[in-house]
Amino acid sequence: MIVRRNLNPRLIFLYAWKSLLYFLLLAVGVYFLHSYELLELSLPIYTITILSTAIAIFLGFNNNQAYDRWWEARKIWGLMVNYSRAWARQVTTLFHQEQSQIGADWKELQRRMVYRHAAFVHALRVFLRAKHPYNRDRKEYIITKNAYEDLKHLIGKEEYAVVTSKDNPPNYLLQLQGRDLKYARDKGWINDFHFVELDQTLIEFNNIQGRSERIKNTPMPRPYSYFARIFVFIHATLLPFALVEGLDWAMIPVSFLVSFVFLSLDIIGERTQDPFENRMEDTPMTTLSWTIERNLKEQLDETDLPEKPAIQAGVLF
């Protein structure tokens, strides 16, 4: 997630340099062809005005839908933070036992369940940043067993080996939490009412994962992004022919700037519609994951807390 107010111009150039070069060369070419009367082709200005209005409406709708997906993803992970803190509080306060009977097993179970939840958050982050299941040709983040390195210090070696062998590691971690919850009830460490309360929190984590997977696995309808880019380039191609008659050489910068504006709107929509791709515009799941782990360990009264992720060049990942 970009947190710096001003964007780096180099990043803009990196994303759009090929298109910008096309806009510039086209405008220069049309100007010289028109100046030397090699091409007597011009368009009425009202034609490009109508086209500009239609494209602006289309891009505005497209960007609204893309922003809704991005904001929903951020709200989902905001719920992850809230319910994670609630889970640690429940696990550390709802267990009960006679003071004389409190032993290492009880305390170890509490610690294991809190640590395992931190592992679940990290695992879900890695799982969501996998390549698009509907576009395997993109060079995106590929999940390997090493991608789950952040889980090693939170769960045992045997559990780590089992979890990372599963097709859906975060879901399996929730399954293990349910088993430990049942074990605690069988031991009498929580009553039936508290068991239901804790299980409901686990269900909320299932909902958070499911809602995240829905955004990840369901792309925006492809005609939106495809035709948006086509319309932007049609507009940019026709624009110099509509402006050259009235603006002469000034058509070059004007045409370039107007085309850049429409291209920027299209790029913004394209890069915000998929918020789990580990890009600088995406939901900062790395920062949120480490924040959750830090909060959970603090709730266990531990002092050796992980460092907060730093802002890198104005970006939180």
mmCIF file of C-alpha atoms in Angstrom:
data_model
loop_
_atom_site.group_PDB
_atom_site.id
_atom_site.type_symbol
_atom_site.label_atom_id
_atom_site.label_comp_id
_atom_site.label_asym_id
_atom_site.label_seq_id
_atom_site.Cartn_x
_atom_site.Cartn_y
_atom_site.Cartn_z
ATOM 1 C CA MET A 1 0.000 0.000 0.000
ATOM 2 C CA ILE A 2 1.441 3.359 -1.027
ATOM 3 C CA VAL A 3 1.468 5.708 1.965
ATOM 4 C CA ARG A 4 3.636 8.500 0.595
ATOM 5 C CA ARG A 5 1.580 11.400 -0.695
ATOM 6 C CA ASN A 6 3.686 12.026 -3.813
ATOM 7 C CA LEU A 7 4.343 9.235 -6.289
ATOM 8 C CA ASN A 8 7.783 8.603 -7.695
ATOM 9 C CA PRO A 9 7.842 9.798 -11.343
ATOM 10 C CA ARG A 10 10.154 6.905 -12.204
ATOM 11 C CA LEU A 11 7.463 4.435 -11.225
ATOM 12 C CA ILE A 12 4.945 6.150 -13.463
ATOM 13 C CA PHE A 13 7.426 6.028 -16.332
ATOM 14 C CA LEU A 14 8.148 2.346 -15.606
ATOM 15 C CA TYR A 15 4.482 1.394 -15.928
ATOM 16 C CA ALA A 16 3.615 3.558 -18.913
ATOM 17 C CA TRP A 17 6.739 4.333 -20.945
ATOM 18 C CA LYS A 18 5.785 2.229 -23.957
ATOM 19 C CA SER A 19 2.347 3.813 -24.218
ATOM 20 C CA LEU A 20 3.719 7.307 -23.626
ATOM 21 C CA LEU A 21 6.299 6.783 -26.356
ATOM 22 C CA TYR A 22 3.520 5.750 -28.731
ATOM 23 C CA PHE A 23 1.483 8.860 -27.865
ATOM 24 C CA LEU A 24 4.459 11.148 -28.420
ATOM 25 C CA LEU A 25 5.610 9.612 -31.685
ATOM 26 C CA LEU A 26 2.080 9.576 -33.037
ATOM 27 C CA ALA A 27 1.521 13.254 -32.234
ATOM 28 C CA VAL A 28 4.861 14.272 -33.766
ATOM 29 C CA GLY A 29 4.225 12.163 -36.857
ATOM 30 C CA VAL A 30 0.760 13.614 -37.417
ATOM 31 C CA TYR A 31 2.093 17.150 -37.009
ATOM 32 C CA PHE A 32 4.851 16.736 -39.609
ATOM 33 C CA LEU A 33 2.599 14.917 -42.044
ATOM 34 C CA HIS A 34 0.081 17.712 -41.737
ATOM 35 C CA SER A 35 2.717 20.462 -41.956
ATOM 36 C CA TYR A 36 4.221 19.102 -45.193
ATOM 37 C CA GLU A 37 0.758 18.327 -46.567
ATOM 38 C CA LEU A 38 1.602 14.652 -46.875
ATOM 39 C CA LEU A 39 -1.604 13.704 -45.123
ATOM 40 C CA GLU A 40 -4.730 15.824 -45.335
ATOM 41 C CA LEU A 41 -6.691 13.997 -42.681
ATOM 42 C CA SER A 42 -8.352 15.815 -39.821
ATOM 43 C CA LEU A 43 -11.361 15.103 -37.670
ATOM 44 C CA PRO A 44 -14.035 17.491 -36.382
ATOM 45 C CA ILE A 45 -13.309 18.338 -32.775
ATOM 46 C CA TYR A 46 -16.805 17.361 -31.650
ATOM 47 C CA THR A 47 -16.176 13.723 -32.621
ATOM 48 C CA ILE A 48 -13.297 13.387 -30.185
ATOM 49 C CA THR A 49 -15.261 15.309 -27.548
ATOM 50 C CA ILE A 50 -18.092 12.783 -27.664
ATOM 51 C CA LEU A 51 -15.617 9.910 -27.559
ATOM 52 C CA SER A 52 -13.742 11.476 -24.615
ATOM 53 C CA THR A 53 -16.941 11.819 -22.619
ATOM 54 C CA ALA A 54 -17.969 8.222 -23.245
ATOM 55 C CA ILE A 55 -14.532 6.867 -22.292
ATOM 56 C CA ALA A 56 -14.383 9.009 -19.148
ATOM 57 C CA ILE A 57 -17.719 7.566 -17.990
ATOM 58 C CA PHE A 58 -16.574 4.023 -18.770
ATOM 59 C CA LEU A 59 -13.237 4.452 -16.949
ATOM 60 C CA GLY A 60 -14.970 6.063 -13.987
ATOM 61 C CA PHE A 61 -17.298 3.095 -13.592
ATOM 62 C CA ASN A 62 -14.411 0.664 -14.019
ATOM 63 C CA ASN A 63 -12.296 2.425 -11.389
ATOM 64 C CA ASN A 64 -15.182 2.553 -8.912
ATOM 65 C CA GLN A 65 -15.558 -1.213 -9.136
ATOM 66 C CA ALA A 66 -11.801 -1.720 -8.793
ATOM 67 C CA TYR A 67 -11.653 0.532 -5.726
ATOM 68 C CA ASP A 68 -14.553 -1.358 -4.137
ATOM 69 C CA ARG A 69 -12.554 -4.581 -4.436
ATOM 70 C CA TRP A 70 -9.445 -2.927 -2.964
ATOM 71 C CA TRP A 71 -11.354 -1.370 -0.071
ATOM 72 C CA GLU A 72 -13.225 -4.588 0.682
ATOM 73 C CA ALA A 73 -9.894 -6.415 0.920
ATOM 74 C CA ARG A 74 -8.610 -3.829 3.386
ATOM 75 C CA LYS A 75 -11.781 -4.108 5.484
ATOM 76 C CA ILE A 76 -11.466 -7.896 5.531
ATOM 77 C CA TRP A 77 -7.933 -7.680 6.872
ATOM 78 C CA GLY A 78 -9.038 -5.053 9.359
ATOM 79 C CA LEU A 79 -11.429 -7.690 10.704
ATOM 80 C CA MET A 80 -8.499 -10.112 10.812
ATOM 81 C CA VAL A 81 -6.666 -7.745 13.144
ATOM 82 C CA ASN A 82 -9.711 -7.296 15.388
ATOM 83 C CA TYR A 83 -10.647 -10.967 15.661
ATOM 84 C CA SER A 84 -7.013 -11.984 16.166
ATOM 85 C CA ARG A 85 -6.773 -9.795 19.243
ATOM 86 C CA ALA A 86 -10.110 -11.136 20.447
ATOM 87 C CA TRP A 87 -8.898 -14.731 19.960
ATOM 88 C CA ALA A 88 -5.784 -14.167 22.075
ATOM 89 C CA ARG A 89 -7.853 -12.506 24.791
ATOM 90 C CA GLN A 90 -10.372 -15.364 24.815
ATOM 91 C CA VAL A 91 -7.730 -18.077 24.900
ATOM 92 C CA THR A 92 -5.839 -16.409 27.734
ATOM 93 C CA THR A 93 -8.855 -15.482 29.891
ATOM 94 C CA LEU A 94 -11.666 -17.996 29.317
ATOM 95 C CA PHE A 95 -9.699 -21.113 30.287
ATOM 96 C CA HIS A 96 -10.348 -22.015 33.913
ATOM 97 C CA GLN A 97 -9.024 -24.543 36.375
ATOM 98 C CA GLU A 98 -8.513 -24.876 40.083
ATOM 99 C CA GLN A 99 -5.449 -22.866 41.066
ATOM 100 C CA SER A 100 -3.845 -25.877 42.703
ATOM 101 C CA GLN A 101 -4.304 -27.920 39.526
ATOM 102 C CA ILE A 102 -2.878 -25.451 36.995
ATOM 103 C CA GLY A 103 -0.014 -27.148 35.235
ATOM 104 C CA ALA A 104 2.318 -26.784 32.302
ATOM 105 C CA ASP A 105 -0.075 -28.548 29.913
ATOM 106 C CA TRP A 106 -2.730 -25.868 30.318
ATOM 107 C CA LYS A 107 -0.346 -22.965 29.828
ATOM 108 C CA GLU A 108 1.369 -24.684 26.912
ATOM 109 C CA LEU A 109 -1.968 -25.238 25.188
ATOM 110 C CA GLN A 110 -2.849 -21.550 25.516
ATOM 111 C CA ARG A 111 0.516 -20.506 24.117
ATOM 112 C CA ARG A 112 0.299 -23.044 21.286
ATOM 113 C CA MET A 113 -3.137 -21.863 20.214
ATOM 114 C CA VAL A 114 -2.107 -18.195 20.195
ATOM 115 C CA TYR A 115 1.123 -18.925 18.323
ATOM 116 C CA ARG A 116 -0.703 -21.149 15.859
ATOM 117 C CA HIS A 117 -3.078 -18.323 15.073
ATOM 118 C CA ALA A 118 -0.147 -16.047 14.245
ATOM 119 C CA ALA A 119 1.037 -18.837 11.932
ATOM 120 C CA PHE A 120 -2.440 -18.929 10.352
ATOM 121 C CA VAL A 121 -2.246 -15.204 9.552
ATOM 122 C CA HIS A 122 1.185 -15.565 7.936
ATOM 123 C CA ALA A 123 0.050 -18.668 6.032
ATOM 124 C CA LEU A 124 -3.034 -16.911 4.691
ATOM 125 C CA ARG A 125 -0.892 -13.998 3.494
ATOM 126 C CA VAL A 126 1.378 -16.371 1.571
ATOM 127 C CA PHE A 127 -1.564 -18.375 0.256
ATOM 128 C CA LEU A 128 -3.356 -15.301 -1.101
ATOM 129 C CA ARG A 129 -0.263 -13.992 -2.864
ATOM 130 C CA ALA A 130 0.006 -17.041 -5.104
ATOM 131 C CA LYS A 131 -0.317 -16.736 -8.854
ATOM 132 C CA HIS A 132 -3.769 -16.144 -10.270
ATOM 133 C CA PRO A 133 -5.495 -19.503 -10.687
ATOM 134 C CA TYR A 134 -7.121 -18.047 -13.800
ATOM 135 C CA ASN A 135 -3.904 -16.696 -15.344
ATOM 136 C CA ARG A 136 -0.943 -19.013 -14.905
ATOM 137 C CA ASP A 137 1.173 -17.215 -17.504
ATOM 138 C CA ARG A 138 1.766 -14.140 -15.338
ATOM 139 C CA LYS A 139 5.121 -13.975 -13.563
ATOM 140 C CA GLU A 140 3.744 -13.550 -10.080
ATOM 141 C CA TYR A 141 4.532 -14.830 -6.620
ATOM 142 C CA ILE A 142 4.846 -18.625 -6.692
ATOM 143 C CA ILE A 143 4.187 -20.615 -3.519
ATOM 144 C CA THR A 144 6.863 -23.077 -2.481
ATOM 145 C CA LYS A 145 7.463 -24.722 0.874
ATOM 146 C CA ASN A 146 10.114 -22.080 1.609
ATOM 147 C CA ALA A 147 7.475 -19.377 1.191
ATOM 148 C CA TYR A 148 6.093 -20.456 4.567
ATOM 149 C CA GLU A 149 9.351 -19.766 6.431
ATOM 150 C CA ASP A 150 7.611 -17.286 8.742
ATOM 151 C CA LEU A 151 5.648 -20.163 10.277
ATOM 152 C CA LYS A 152 8.698 -22.092 11.522
ATOM 153 C CA HIS A 153 9.183 -20.150 14.748
ATOM 154 C CA LEU A 154 5.474 -20.351 15.594
ATOM 155 C CA ILE A 155 4.651 -24.067 15.274
ATOM 156 C CA GLY A 156 6.604 -27.263 15.885
ATOM 157 C CA LYS A 157 8.720 -28.965 13.225
ATOM 158 C CA GLU A 158 6.349 -31.905 12.815
ATOM 159 C CA GLU A 159 3.321 -29.644 12.589
ATOM 160 C CA TYR A 160 5.142 -27.392 10.132
ATOM 161 C CA ALA A 161 5.916 -30.355 7.875
ATOM 162 C CA VAL A 162 2.295 -31.504 7.924
ATOM 163 C CA VAL A 163 0.828 -28.037 7.397
ATOM 164 C CA THR A 164 3.072 -27.139 4.457
ATOM 165 C CA SER A 165 2.221 -30.421 2.737
ATOM 166 C CA LYS A 166 -1.467 -29.492 2.572
ATOM 167 C CA ASP A 167 -3.181 -27.908 -0.403
ATOM 168 C CA ASN A 168 -4.655 -25.191 1.833
ATOM 169 C CA PRO A 169 -2.312 -24.641 4.815
ATOM 170 C CA PRO A 170 -4.265 -21.817 6.519
ATOM 171 C CA ASN A 171 -7.465 -23.853 6.501
ATOM 172 C CA TYR A 172 -5.649 -26.834 7.995
ATOM 173 C CA LEU A 173 -4.259 -24.641 10.762
ATOM 174 C CA LEU A 174 -7.827 -23.725 11.689
ATOM 175 C CA GLN A 175 -8.632 -27.447 11.754
ATOM 176 C CA LEU A 176 -5.814 -27.976 14.270
ATOM 177 C CA GLN A 177 -7.150 -25.110 16.361
ATOM 178 C CA GLY A 178 -10.548 -26.825 16.457
ATOM 179 C CA ARG A 179 -8.965 -30.071 17.646
ATOM 180 C CA ASP A 180 -7.126 -28.310 20.477
ATOM 181 C CA LEU A 181 -10.308 -26.498 21.402
ATOM 182 C CA LYS A 182 -12.139 -29.813 21.702
ATOM 183 C CA TYR A 183 -9.235 -31.194 23.752
ATOM 184 C CA ALA A 184 -9.512 -28.252 26.156
ATOM 185 C CA ARG A 185 -13.244 -28.855 26.579
ATOM 186 C CA ASP A 186 -12.701 -32.572 27.173
ATOM 187 C CA LYS A 187 -10.146 -31.735 29.848
ATOM 188 C CA GLY A 188 -12.622 -29.400 31.517
ATOM 189 C CA TRP A 189 -10.522 -26.292 30.951
ATOM 190 C CA ILE A 190 -13.402 -24.523 29.201
ATOM 191 C CA ASN A 191 -17.134 -25.006 29.636
ATOM 192 C CA ASP A 192 -19.618 -25.546 26.814
ATOM 193 C CA PHE A 193 -20.550 -21.872 26.626
ATOM 194 C CA HIS A 194 -16.935 -20.770 26.256
ATOM 195 C CA PHE A 195 -16.349 -23.567 23.756
ATOM 196 C CA VAL A 196 -19.111 -22.142 21.552
ATOM 197 C CA GLU A 197 -17.701 -18.615 21.909
ATOM 198 C CA LEU A 198 -14.198 -19.696 20.873
ATOM 199 C CA ASP A 199 -15.504 -21.846 18.043
ATOM 200 C CA GLN A 200 -17.491 -18.873 16.739
ATOM 201 C CA THR A 201 -14.258 -16.893 16.562
ATOM 202 C CA LEU A 202 -12.718 -19.694 14.510
ATOM 203 C CA ILE A 203 -15.729 -19.502 12.196
ATOM 204 C CA GLU A 204 -15.027 -15.794 11.747
ATOM 205 C CA PHE A 205 -11.499 -16.672 10.641
ATOM 206 C CA ASN A 206 -13.016 -19.101 8.133
ATOM 207 C CA ASN A 207 -15.207 -16.264 6.874
ATOM 208 C CA ILE A 208 -12.236 -13.922 6.562
ATOM 209 C CA GLN A 209 -10.304 -16.506 4.560
ATOM 210 C CA GLY A 210 -13.314 -17.290 2.381
ATOM 211 C CA ARG A 211 -14.004 -13.644 1.605
ATOM 212 C CA SER A 212 -10.345 -13.091 0.764
ATOM 213 C CA GLU A 213 -10.325 -16.119 -1.530
ATOM 214 C CA ARG A 214 -13.453 -14.870 -3.265
ATOM 215 C CA ILE A 215 -11.688 -11.637 -4.226
ATOM 216 C CA LYS A 216 -8.519 -13.507 -5.170
ATOM 217 C CA ASN A 217 -10.173 -16.207 -7.263
ATOM 218 C CA THR A 218 -12.818 -14.093 -8.993
ATOM 219 C CA PRO A 219 -11.396 -11.516 -11.395
ATOM 220 C CA MET A 220 -13.306 -8.484 -12.496
ATOM 221 C CA PRO A 221 -15.193 -9.240 -15.731
ATOM 222 C CA ARG A 222 -12.468 -9.211 -18.341
ATOM 223 C CA PRO A 223 -14.374 -7.072 -20.885
ATOM 224 C CA TYR A 224 -14.083 -4.127 -18.471
ATOM 225 C CA SER A 225 -10.283 -4.056 -18.437
ATOM 226 C CA TYR A 226 -9.855 -5.246 -22.029
ATOM 227 C CA PHE A 227 -12.144 -2.736 -23.696
ATOM 228 C CA ALA A 228 -10.992 0.067 -21.396
ATOM 229 C CA ARG A 229 -7.445 -0.271 -22.728
ATOM 230 C CA ILE A 230 -8.682 -0.596 -26.333
ATOM 231 C CA PHE A 231 -10.824 2.537 -26.033
ATOM 232 C CA VAL A 232 -7.966 4.514 -24.478
ATOM 233 C CA PHE A 233 -5.681 3.707 -27.410
ATOM 234 C CA ILE A 234 -8.374 4.413 -30.007
ATOM 235 C CA HIS A 235 -8.910 7.777 -28.358
ATOM 236 C CA ALA A 236 -5.169 8.495 -28.235
ATOM 237 C CA THR A 237 -4.802 7.558 -31.916
ATOM 238 C CA LEU A 238 -7.619 9.821 -33.112
ATOM 239 C CA LEU A 239 -6.865 12.768 -30.828
ATOM 240 C CA PRO A 240 -3.939 14.280 -32.833
ATOM 241 C CA PHE A 241 -6.041 14.304 -36.012
ATOM 242 C CA ALA A 242 -8.764 16.274 -34.216
ATOM 243 C CA LEU A 243 -6.390 18.838 -32.704
ATOM 244 C CA VAL A 244 -3.777 19.407 -35.396
ATOM 245 C CA GLU A 245 -5.952 21.725 -37.500
ATOM 246 C CA GLY A 246 -6.668 24.157 -34.709
ATOM 247 C CA LEU A 247 -3.542 23.962 -32.520
ATOM 248 C CA ASP A 248 -0.743 23.389 -35.031
ATOM 249 C CA TRP A 249 2.484 22.404 -33.179
ATOM 250 C CA ALA A 250 0.817 22.903 -29.773
ATOM 251 C CA MET A 251 -1.184 19.808 -30.617
ATOM 252 C CA ILE A 252 1.822 17.667 -29.666
ATOM 253 C CA PRO A 253 1.963 18.473 -25.904
ATOM 254 C CA VAL A 254 -1.812 18.824 -25.604
ATOM 255 C CA SER A 255 -2.487 15.485 -27.273
ATOM 256 C CA PHE A 256 0.228 13.818 -25.218
ATOM 257 C CA LEU A 257 -1.101 15.139 -21.903
ATOM 258 C CA VAL A 258 -4.741 14.296 -22.606
ATOM 259 C CA SER A 259 -3.800 10.764 -23.660
ATOM 260 C CA PHE A 260 -1.663 10.401 -20.529
ATOM 261 C CA VAL A 261 -4.627 11.344 -18.326
ATOM 262 C CA PHE A 262 -6.842 8.653 -19.839
ATOM 263 C CA LEU A 263 -4.021 6.102 -19.677
ATOM 264 C CA SER A 264 -3.441 6.904 -15.996
ATOM 265 C CA LEU A 265 -7.098 6.282 -15.195
ATOM 266 C CA ASP A 266 -6.929 2.933 -16.944
ATOM 267 C CA ILE A 267 -3.728 1.868 -15.147
ATOM 268 C CA ILE A 268 -5.141 2.869 -11.753
ATOM 269 C CA GLY A 269 -8.173 0.661 -12.293
ATOM 270 C CA GLU A 270 -6.110 -2.253 -13.556
ATOM 271 C CA ARG A 271 -3.662 -2.234 -10.634
ATOM 272 C CA THR A 272 -6.224 -1.826 -7.842
ATOM 273 C CA GLN A 273 -8.717 -4.460 -8.924
ATOM 274 C CA ASP A 274 -6.534 -7.352 -7.622
ATOM 275 C CA PRO A 275 -5.418 -6.385 -4.079
ATOM 276 C CA PHE A 276 -3.564 -9.589 -3.139
ATOM 277 C CA GLU A 277 -0.755 -9.657 -5.722
ATOM 278 C CA ASN A 278 2.126 -8.444 -3.492
ATOM 279 C CA ARG A 279 2.424 -5.162 -5.395
ATOM 280 C CA MET A 280 2.972 -1.730 -3.928
ATOM 281 C CA GLU A 281 -0.682 -0.733 -4.375
ATOM 282 C CA ASP A 282 -2.049 -3.835 -2.655
ATOM 283 C CA THR A 283 -3.366 -4.584 0.815
ATOM 284 C CA PRO A 284 -0.334 -4.440 3.173
ATOM 285 C CA MET A 285 -0.699 -8.012 4.411
ATOM 286 C CA THR A 286 2.967 -8.341 5.423
ATOM 287 C CA THR A 287 2.723 -5.334 7.729
ATOM 288 C CA LEU A 288 -0.625 -6.491 9.119
ATOM 289 C CA SER A 289 0.662 -10.041 9.689
ATOM 290 C CA TRP A 290 3.638 -8.901 11.725
ATOM 291 C CA THR A 291 1.495 -6.393 13.592
ATOM 292 C CA ILE A 292 -0.883 -9.195 14.585
ATOM 293 C CA GLU A 293 1.977 -11.444 15.712
ATOM 294 C CA ARG A 294 3.405 -8.606 17.777
ATOM 295 C CA ASN A 295 0.034 -7.902 19.407
ATOM 296 C CA LEU A 296 -0.601 -11.575 20.200
ATOM 297 C CA LYS A 297 2.776 -12.082 21.840
ATOM 298 C CA GLU A 298 2.237 -8.947 23.867
ATOM 299 C CA GLN A 299 -1.079 -10.370 25.073
ATOM 300 C CA LEU A 300 0.893 -13.405 26.289
ATOM 301 C CA ASP A 301 3.027 -10.951 28.331
ATOM 302 C CA GLU A 302 6.073 -11.715 26.228
ATOM 303 C CA THR A 303 8.736 -9.066 25.745
ATOM 304 C CA ASP A 304 10.652 -10.482 22.776
ATOM 305 C CA LEU A 305 8.432 -8.974 20.097
ATOM 306 C CA PRO A 306 9.092 -8.941 16.344
ATOM 307 C CA GLU A 307 10.075 -5.615 14.840
ATOM 308 C CA LYS A 308 7.482 -3.606 13.008
ATOM 309 C CA PRO A 309 7.975 -3.676 9.215
ATOM 310 C CA ALA A 310 9.459 -0.411 7.985
ATOM 311 C CA ILE A 311 8.057 1.766 5.247
ATOM 312 C CA GLN A 312 10.089 1.094 2.105
ATOM 313 C CA ALA A 313 10.281 4.039 -0.294
ATOM 314 C CA GLY A 314 6.845 5.208 0.810
ATOM 315 C CA VAL A 315 5.273 1.728 0.541
ATOM 316 C CA LEU A 316 3.948 -0.722 3.147
ATOM 317 C CA PHE A 317 3.897 -4.319 1.922
#
